[in-house]
């Protein structure tokens, strides 16, 4: 499994209702995509849920690299770049992904934490997988995915939730989760989510 994630920063005066309309229009096209566990259409609106700026993001959990290759070669990413420009795509190896019991994703919490150079890498990754299993069992979780960037040795945790997280202020550093960003989910395409 692989995750792919990119963010487009939007002007302060950008009409974010256009993102909602785009997600409604384009989201349905992803609802039956092959080899895609889910794609989250994400939005941050300045002044809401701790956001200081407007941004539009997409987070994918792919079954494998062939699906991500097709996404790039079949022109799907070009549909985004024509409007928002070409953003770097952070691609990582997913080490664990699980479906939760909640059904409607309204928020996504993205936590990124660097793995210290002197940490036991094997133990750290196993601990992340175990934590993912426990967290995915929380009642408000729709899905949870953990991935690792092996270039920067950074863990990314994505949690799709049906309500605003109660613990910690969004977008604030936290010793256990590192940098944390809260997004609104404007659409969740979930063709293979039921198989996790």
PDB file of C-alpha atoms in Angstrom:
ATOM      1  CA  UNK A   1       0.000   0.000   0.000  1.00  0.00           C
ATOM      2  CA  UNK A   2       1.037   3.582  -0.672  1.00  0.00           C
ATOM      3  CA  UNK A   3      -0.217   6.970   0.439  1.00  0.00           C
ATOM      4  CA  UNK A   4      -0.071  10.081  -1.734  1.00  0.00           C
ATOM      5  CA  UNK A   5      -0.800  13.531  -0.349  1.00  0.00           C
ATOM      6  CA  UNK A   6      -0.594  17.037  -1.763  1.00  0.00           C
ATOM      7  CA  UNK A   7      -1.719  20.517  -0.722  1.00  0.00           C
ATOM      8  CA  UNK A   8      -2.626  23.579  -2.783  1.00  0.00           C
ATOM      9  CA  UNK A   9      -2.471  26.845  -0.872  1.00  0.00           C
ATOM     10  CA  UNK A  10      -5.274  29.178  -1.883  1.00  0.00           C
ATOM     11  CA  UNK A  11      -5.483  32.997  -1.844  1.00  0.00           C
ATOM     12  CA  UNK A  12      -6.968  34.575   1.276  1.00  0.00           C
ATOM     13  CA  UNK A  13      -9.980  35.791  -0.715  1.00  0.00           C
ATOM     14  CA  UNK A  14     -10.561  32.459  -2.491  1.00  0.00           C
ATOM     15  CA  UNK A  15     -14.236  31.482  -2.534  1.00  0.00           C
ATOM     16  CA  UNK A  16     -14.027  28.100  -0.767  1.00  0.00           C
ATOM     17  CA  UNK A  17     -17.553  27.206  -1.884  1.00  0.00           C
ATOM     18  CA  UNK A  18     -15.852  26.438  -5.220  1.00  0.00           C
ATOM     19  CA  UNK A  19     -13.935  23.613  -3.497  1.00  0.00           C
ATOM     20  CA  UNK A  20     -17.171  22.145  -2.160  1.00  0.00           C
ATOM     21  CA  UNK A  21     -18.654  22.280  -5.672  1.00  0.00           C
ATOM     22  CA  UNK A  22     -15.515  20.711  -7.170  1.00  0.00           C
ATOM     23  CA  UNK A  23     -15.582  17.874  -4.639  1.00  0.00           C
ATOM     24  CA  UNK A  24     -19.257  17.179  -5.358  1.00  0.00           C
ATOM     25  CA  UNK A  25     -18.611  17.143  -9.107  1.00  0.00           C
ATOM     26  CA  UNK A  26     -15.303  15.277  -9.225  1.00  0.00           C
ATOM     27  CA  UNK A  27     -15.699  13.154  -6.108  1.00  0.00           C
ATOM     28  CA  UNK A  28     -18.188  10.781  -7.662  1.00  0.00           C
ATOM     29  CA  UNK A  29     -15.653   9.957 -10.386  1.00  0.00           C
ATOM     30  CA  UNK A  30     -13.443   8.378  -7.720  1.00  0.00           C
ATOM     31  CA  UNK A  31     -16.159   6.363  -6.008  1.00  0.00           C
ATOM     32  CA  UNK A  32     -15.438   3.266  -8.104  1.00  0.00           C
ATOM     33  CA  UNK A  33     -11.718   3.785  -8.858  1.00  0.00           C
ATOM     34  CA  UNK A  34      -9.801   0.531  -9.084  1.00  0.00           C
ATOM     35  CA  UNK A  35      -7.029  -0.158  -6.572  1.00  0.00           C
ATOM     36  CA  UNK A  36      -7.988   2.835  -4.407  1.00  0.00           C
ATOM     37  CA  UNK A  37      -8.924   2.259  -0.782  1.00  0.00           C
ATOM     38  CA  UNK A  38      -9.956   5.888  -0.400  1.00  0.00           C
ATOM     39  CA  UNK A  39      -9.396   9.446  -1.559  1.00  0.00           C
ATOM     40  CA  UNK A  40     -10.173  12.277   0.857  1.00  0.00           C
ATOM     41  CA  UNK A  41     -10.921  15.702  -0.615  1.00  0.00           C
ATOM     42  CA  UNK A  42      -9.735  18.033   2.153  1.00  0.00           C
ATOM     43  CA  UNK A  43     -10.236  21.728   2.881  1.00  0.00           C
ATOM     44  CA  UNK A  44      -8.876  24.225   5.391  1.00  0.00           C
ATOM     45  CA  UNK A  45     -10.718  27.532   5.647  1.00  0.00           C
ATOM     46  CA  UNK A  46      -8.998  30.454   7.369  1.00  0.00           C
ATOM     47  CA  UNK A  47     -10.572  31.118  10.744  1.00  0.00           C
ATOM     48  CA  UNK A  48     -12.208  27.708  11.053  1.00  0.00           C
ATOM     49  CA  UNK A  49     -10.945  24.838  13.224  1.00  0.00           C
ATOM     50  CA  UNK A  50      -7.598  26.534  13.851  1.00  0.00           C
ATOM     51  CA  UNK A  51      -6.732  27.205  10.195  1.00  0.00           C
ATOM     52  CA  UNK A  52      -4.796  30.404   9.478  1.00  0.00           C
ATOM     53  CA  UNK A  53      -5.036  30.088   5.682  1.00  0.00           C
ATOM     54  CA  UNK A  54      -7.130  28.517   2.942  1.00  0.00           C
ATOM     55  CA  UNK A  55      -5.880  25.307   1.353  1.00  0.00           C
ATOM     56  CA  UNK A  56      -7.208  22.398  -0.662  1.00  0.00           C
ATOM     57  CA  UNK A  57      -5.623  18.962  -0.321  1.00  0.00           C
ATOM     58  CA  UNK A  58      -6.075  15.372  -1.442  1.00  0.00           C
ATOM     59  CA  UNK A  59      -5.019  12.265   0.456  1.00  0.00           C
ATOM     60  CA  UNK A  60      -5.036   8.854  -1.276  1.00  0.00           C
ATOM     61  CA  UNK A  61      -4.505   5.348   0.030  1.00  0.00           C
ATOM     62  CA  UNK A  62      -3.580   3.180  -2.972  1.00  0.00           C
ATOM     63  CA  UNK A  63      -3.381  -0.596  -3.112  1.00  0.00           C
ATOM     64  CA  UNK A  64       0.028  -0.421  -4.835  1.00  0.00           C
ATOM     65  CA  UNK A  65       2.418   1.494  -7.044  1.00  0.00           C
ATOM     66  CA  UNK A  66       0.734   0.494 -10.323  1.00  0.00           C
ATOM     67  CA  UNK A  67      -2.379   2.441  -9.300  1.00  0.00           C
ATOM     68  CA  UNK A  68      -0.355   5.549  -8.460  1.00  0.00           C
ATOM     69  CA  UNK A  69       1.498   5.176 -11.773  1.00  0.00           C
ATOM     70  CA  UNK A  70      -1.835   5.112 -13.631  1.00  0.00           C
ATOM     71  CA  UNK A  71      -3.006   8.189 -11.702  1.00  0.00           C
ATOM     72  CA  UNK A  72      -0.017  10.105 -13.079  1.00  0.00           C
ATOM     73  CA  UNK A  73       0.122   8.640 -16.592  1.00  0.00           C
ATOM     74  CA  UNK A  74      -3.615   8.651 -17.303  1.00  0.00           C
ATOM     75  CA  UNK A  75      -3.846  12.399 -16.739  1.00  0.00           C
ATOM     76  CA  UNK A  76      -5.788  12.438 -13.461  1.00  0.00           C
ATOM     77  CA  UNK A  77      -3.240  14.656 -11.711  1.00  0.00           C
ATOM     78  CA  UNK A  78      -3.164  16.952 -14.735  1.00  0.00           C
ATOM     79  CA  UNK A  79      -6.849  17.723 -14.087  1.00  0.00           C
ATOM     80  CA  UNK A  80      -5.753  19.271 -10.787  1.00  0.00           C
ATOM     81  CA  UNK A  81      -2.665  21.067 -12.108  1.00  0.00           C
ATOM     82  CA  UNK A  82      -4.662  22.868 -14.813  1.00  0.00           C
ATOM     83  CA  UNK A  83      -6.533  24.749 -12.101  1.00  0.00           C
ATOM     84  CA  UNK A  84      -4.300  24.815  -9.029  1.00  0.00           C
ATOM     85  CA  UNK A  85      -0.778  24.302 -10.402  1.00  0.00           C
ATOM     86  CA  UNK A  86       1.611  21.440  -9.731  1.00  0.00           C
ATOM     87  CA  UNK A  87       2.086  20.720  -6.047  1.00  0.00           C
ATOM     88  CA  UNK A  88       4.694  18.240  -4.795  1.00  0.00           C
ATOM     89  CA  UNK A  89       3.146  14.835  -4.087  1.00  0.00           C
ATOM     90  CA  UNK A  90       4.317  13.283  -0.841  1.00  0.00           C
ATOM     91  CA  UNK A  91       4.360   9.558  -1.506  1.00  0.00           C
ATOM     92  CA  UNK A  92       4.972   7.140   1.347  1.00  0.00           C
ATOM     93  CA  UNK A  93       4.877   3.450   2.154  1.00  0.00           C
ATOM     94  CA  UNK A  94       1.728   2.612   4.126  1.00  0.00           C
ATOM     95  CA  UNK A  95       2.658   0.292   6.985  1.00  0.00           C
ATOM     96  CA  UNK A  96      -0.867  -0.131   8.337  1.00  0.00           C
ATOM     97  CA  UNK A  97      -4.398   0.964   7.427  1.00  0.00           C
ATOM     98  CA  UNK A  98      -7.657   0.083   9.101  1.00  0.00           C
ATOM     99  CA  UNK A  99     -11.339   0.819   8.776  1.00  0.00           C
ATOM    100  CA  UNK A 100     -13.119   2.156  11.852  1.00  0.00           C
ATOM    101  CA  UNK A 101     -16.736   1.783  12.913  1.00  0.00           C
ATOM    102  CA  UNK A 102     -17.934   5.315  12.048  1.00  0.00           C
ATOM    103  CA  UNK A 103     -19.348   5.805   8.557  1.00  0.00           C
ATOM    104  CA  UNK A 104     -19.299   9.523   7.701  1.00  0.00           C
ATOM    105  CA  UNK A 105     -15.939  11.304   7.502  1.00  0.00           C
ATOM    106  CA  UNK A 106     -16.316  14.993   8.371  1.00  0.00           C
ATOM    107  CA  UNK A 107     -12.772  15.752   9.546  1.00  0.00           C
ATOM    108  CA  UNK A 108      -9.267  14.501   8.850  1.00  0.00           C
ATOM    109  CA  UNK A 109      -6.413  14.866  11.283  1.00  0.00           C
ATOM    110  CA  UNK A 110      -2.937  14.619   9.778  1.00  0.00           C
ATOM    111  CA  UNK A 111      -0.091  14.098  12.245  1.00  0.00           C
ATOM    112  CA  UNK A 112       3.544  14.036  11.175  1.00  0.00           C
ATOM    113  CA  UNK A 113       6.346  13.007  13.502  1.00  0.00           C
ATOM    114  CA  UNK A 114      10.036  12.582  12.811  1.00  0.00           C
ATOM    115  CA  UNK A 115      11.610   9.337  13.937  1.00  0.00           C
ATOM    116  CA  UNK A 116      14.656  10.272  16.056  1.00  0.00           C
ATOM    117  CA  UNK A 117      17.972   9.106  14.611  1.00  0.00           C
ATOM    118  CA  UNK A 118      18.753   7.131  17.766  1.00  0.00           C
ATOM    119  CA  UNK A 119      15.330   5.445  17.969  1.00  0.00           C
ATOM    120  CA  UNK A 120      15.003   1.714  17.426  1.00  0.00           C
ATOM    121  CA  UNK A 121      13.397   1.802  13.975  1.00  0.00           C
ATOM    122  CA  UNK A 122      11.916  -1.705  14.124  1.00  0.00           C
ATOM    123  CA  UNK A 123      10.352  -1.112  17.541  1.00  0.00           C
ATOM    124  CA  UNK A 124       9.063   2.315  16.509  1.00  0.00           C
ATOM    125  CA  UNK A 125       7.282   0.967  13.425  1.00  0.00           C
ATOM    126  CA  UNK A 126       5.756  -1.934  15.357  1.00  0.00           C
ATOM    127  CA  UNK A 127       4.553   0.501  18.026  1.00  0.00           C
ATOM    128  CA  UNK A 128       2.949   2.684  15.333  1.00  0.00           C
ATOM    129  CA  UNK A 129       1.103  -0.322  13.905  1.00  0.00           C
ATOM    130  CA  UNK A 130      -0.172  -1.307  17.354  1.00  0.00           C
ATOM    131  CA  UNK A 131      -1.234   2.278  18.107  1.00  0.00           C
ATOM    132  CA  UNK A 132      -3.034   2.395  14.755  1.00  0.00           C
ATOM    133  CA  UNK A 133      -4.962  -0.770  15.644  1.00  0.00           C
ATOM    134  CA  UNK A 134      -6.057   0.729  18.959  1.00  0.00           C
ATOM    135  CA  UNK A 135      -6.932   4.179  17.577  1.00  0.00           C
ATOM    136  CA  UNK A 136      -8.908   2.732  14.651  1.00  0.00           C
ATOM    137  CA  UNK A 137     -11.184   1.105  17.230  1.00  0.00           C
ATOM    138  CA  UNK A 138     -12.347   4.448  18.646  1.00  0.00           C
ATOM    139  CA  UNK A 139     -16.049   5.064  18.041  1.00  0.00           C
ATOM    140  CA  UNK A 140     -15.639   8.245  15.941  1.00  0.00           C
ATOM    141  CA  UNK A 141     -13.004   6.853  13.530  1.00  0.00           C
ATOM    142  CA  UNK A 142     -13.939   6.117   9.926  1.00  0.00           C
ATOM    143  CA  UNK A 143     -10.435   5.008   8.895  1.00  0.00           C
ATOM    144  CA  UNK A 144      -6.828   5.362   9.990  1.00  0.00           C
ATOM    145  CA  UNK A 145      -3.634   4.970   7.967  1.00  0.00           C
ATOM    146  CA  UNK A 146       0.018   5.092   9.008  1.00  0.00           C
ATOM    147  CA  UNK A 147       2.764   5.652   6.450  1.00  0.00           C
ATOM    148  CA  UNK A 148       6.498   6.203   6.563  1.00  0.00           C
ATOM    149  CA  UNK A 149       8.712   8.522   4.540  1.00  0.00           C
ATOM    150  CA  UNK A 150      11.965   6.565   4.262  1.00  0.00           C
ATOM    151  CA  UNK A 151      13.879   9.565   2.902  1.00  0.00           C
ATOM    152  CA  UNK A 152      13.235  11.831   5.883  1.00  0.00           C
ATOM    153  CA  UNK A 153      12.290   9.022   8.319  1.00  0.00           C
ATOM    154  CA  UNK A 154       8.979  10.597   9.191  1.00  0.00           C
ATOM    155  CA  UNK A 155       5.734   8.927  10.213  1.00  0.00           C
ATOM    156  CA  UNK A 156       2.444  10.275   8.855  1.00  0.00           C
ATOM    157  CA  UNK A 157      -0.786   9.363  10.605  1.00  0.00           C
ATOM    158  CA  UNK A 158      -4.090  10.144   8.913  1.00  0.00           C
ATOM    159  CA  UNK A 159      -7.283   9.768  10.919  1.00  0.00           C
ATOM    160  CA  UNK A 160     -10.668  10.228   9.253  1.00  0.00           C
ATOM    161  CA  UNK A 161     -13.251  11.213  11.875  1.00  0.00           C
ATOM    162  CA  UNK A 162     -16.963  11.858  12.063  1.00  0.00           C
ATOM    163  CA  UNK A 163     -16.484  14.634  14.656  1.00  0.00           C
ATOM    164  CA  UNK A 164     -13.912  17.251  15.678  1.00  0.00           C
ATOM    165  CA  UNK A 165     -11.108  15.646  17.730  1.00  0.00           C
ATOM    166  CA  UNK A 166     -11.504  16.403  21.449  1.00  0.00           C
ATOM    167  CA  UNK A 167      -7.853  16.141  22.472  1.00  0.00           C
ATOM    168  CA  UNK A 168      -5.180  18.746  21.735  1.00  0.00           C
ATOM    169  CA  UNK A 169      -5.690  21.927  19.808  1.00  0.00           C
ATOM    170  CA  UNK A 170      -5.607  21.345  16.038  1.00  0.00           C
ATOM    171  CA  UNK A 171      -2.590  22.678  14.134  1.00  0.00           C
ATOM    172  CA  UNK A 172      -0.431  22.812  17.270  1.00  0.00           C
ATOM    173  CA  UNK A 173       2.724  20.757  17.838  1.00  0.00           C
ATOM    174  CA  UNK A 174       2.321  17.954  20.328  1.00  0.00           C
ATOM    175  CA  UNK A 175       5.142  15.861  21.767  1.00  0.00           C
ATOM    176  CA  UNK A 176       3.624  12.543  20.722  1.00  0.00           C
ATOM    177  CA  UNK A 177       2.221  13.479  17.317  1.00  0.00           C
ATOM    178  CA  UNK A 178       4.566  16.231  16.099  1.00  0.00           C
ATOM    179  CA  UNK A 179       2.943  18.669  13.681  1.00  0.00           C
ATOM    180  CA  UNK A 180      -0.814  18.232  13.485  1.00  0.00           C
ATOM    181  CA  UNK A 181      -3.239  19.657  10.923  1.00  0.00           C
ATOM    182  CA  UNK A 182      -7.017  19.427  10.973  1.00  0.00           C
ATOM    183  CA  UNK A 183      -8.964  19.465   7.701  1.00  0.00           C
ATOM    184  CA  UNK A 184     -12.626  19.374   6.830  1.00  0.00           C
ATOM    185  CA  UNK A 185     -13.501  16.414   4.598  1.00  0.00           C
ATOM    186  CA  UNK A 186     -15.582  17.730   1.702  1.00  0.00           C
ATOM    187  CA  UNK A 187     -15.843  14.320   0.025  1.00  0.00           C
ATOM    188  CA  UNK A 188     -14.566  10.822   0.764  1.00  0.00           C
ATOM    189  CA  UNK A 189     -14.379   8.425  -2.170  1.00  0.00           C
ATOM    190  CA  UNK A 190     -14.024   4.956  -0.668  1.00  0.00           C
ATOM    191  CA  UNK A 191     -14.105   2.255  -3.343  1.00  0.00           C
ATOM    192  CA  UNK A 192     -12.092  -0.316  -1.349  1.00  0.00           C
ATOM    193  CA  UNK A 193     -12.406   1.010   2.189  1.00  0.00           C
ATOM    194  CA  UNK A 194     -14.682  -1.877   3.126  1.00  0.00           C
ATOM    195  CA  UNK A 195     -11.806  -4.314   2.450  1.00  0.00           C
ATOM    196  CA  UNK A 196      -9.478  -2.849   5.102  1.00  0.00           C
TER     197      UNK A 196
END
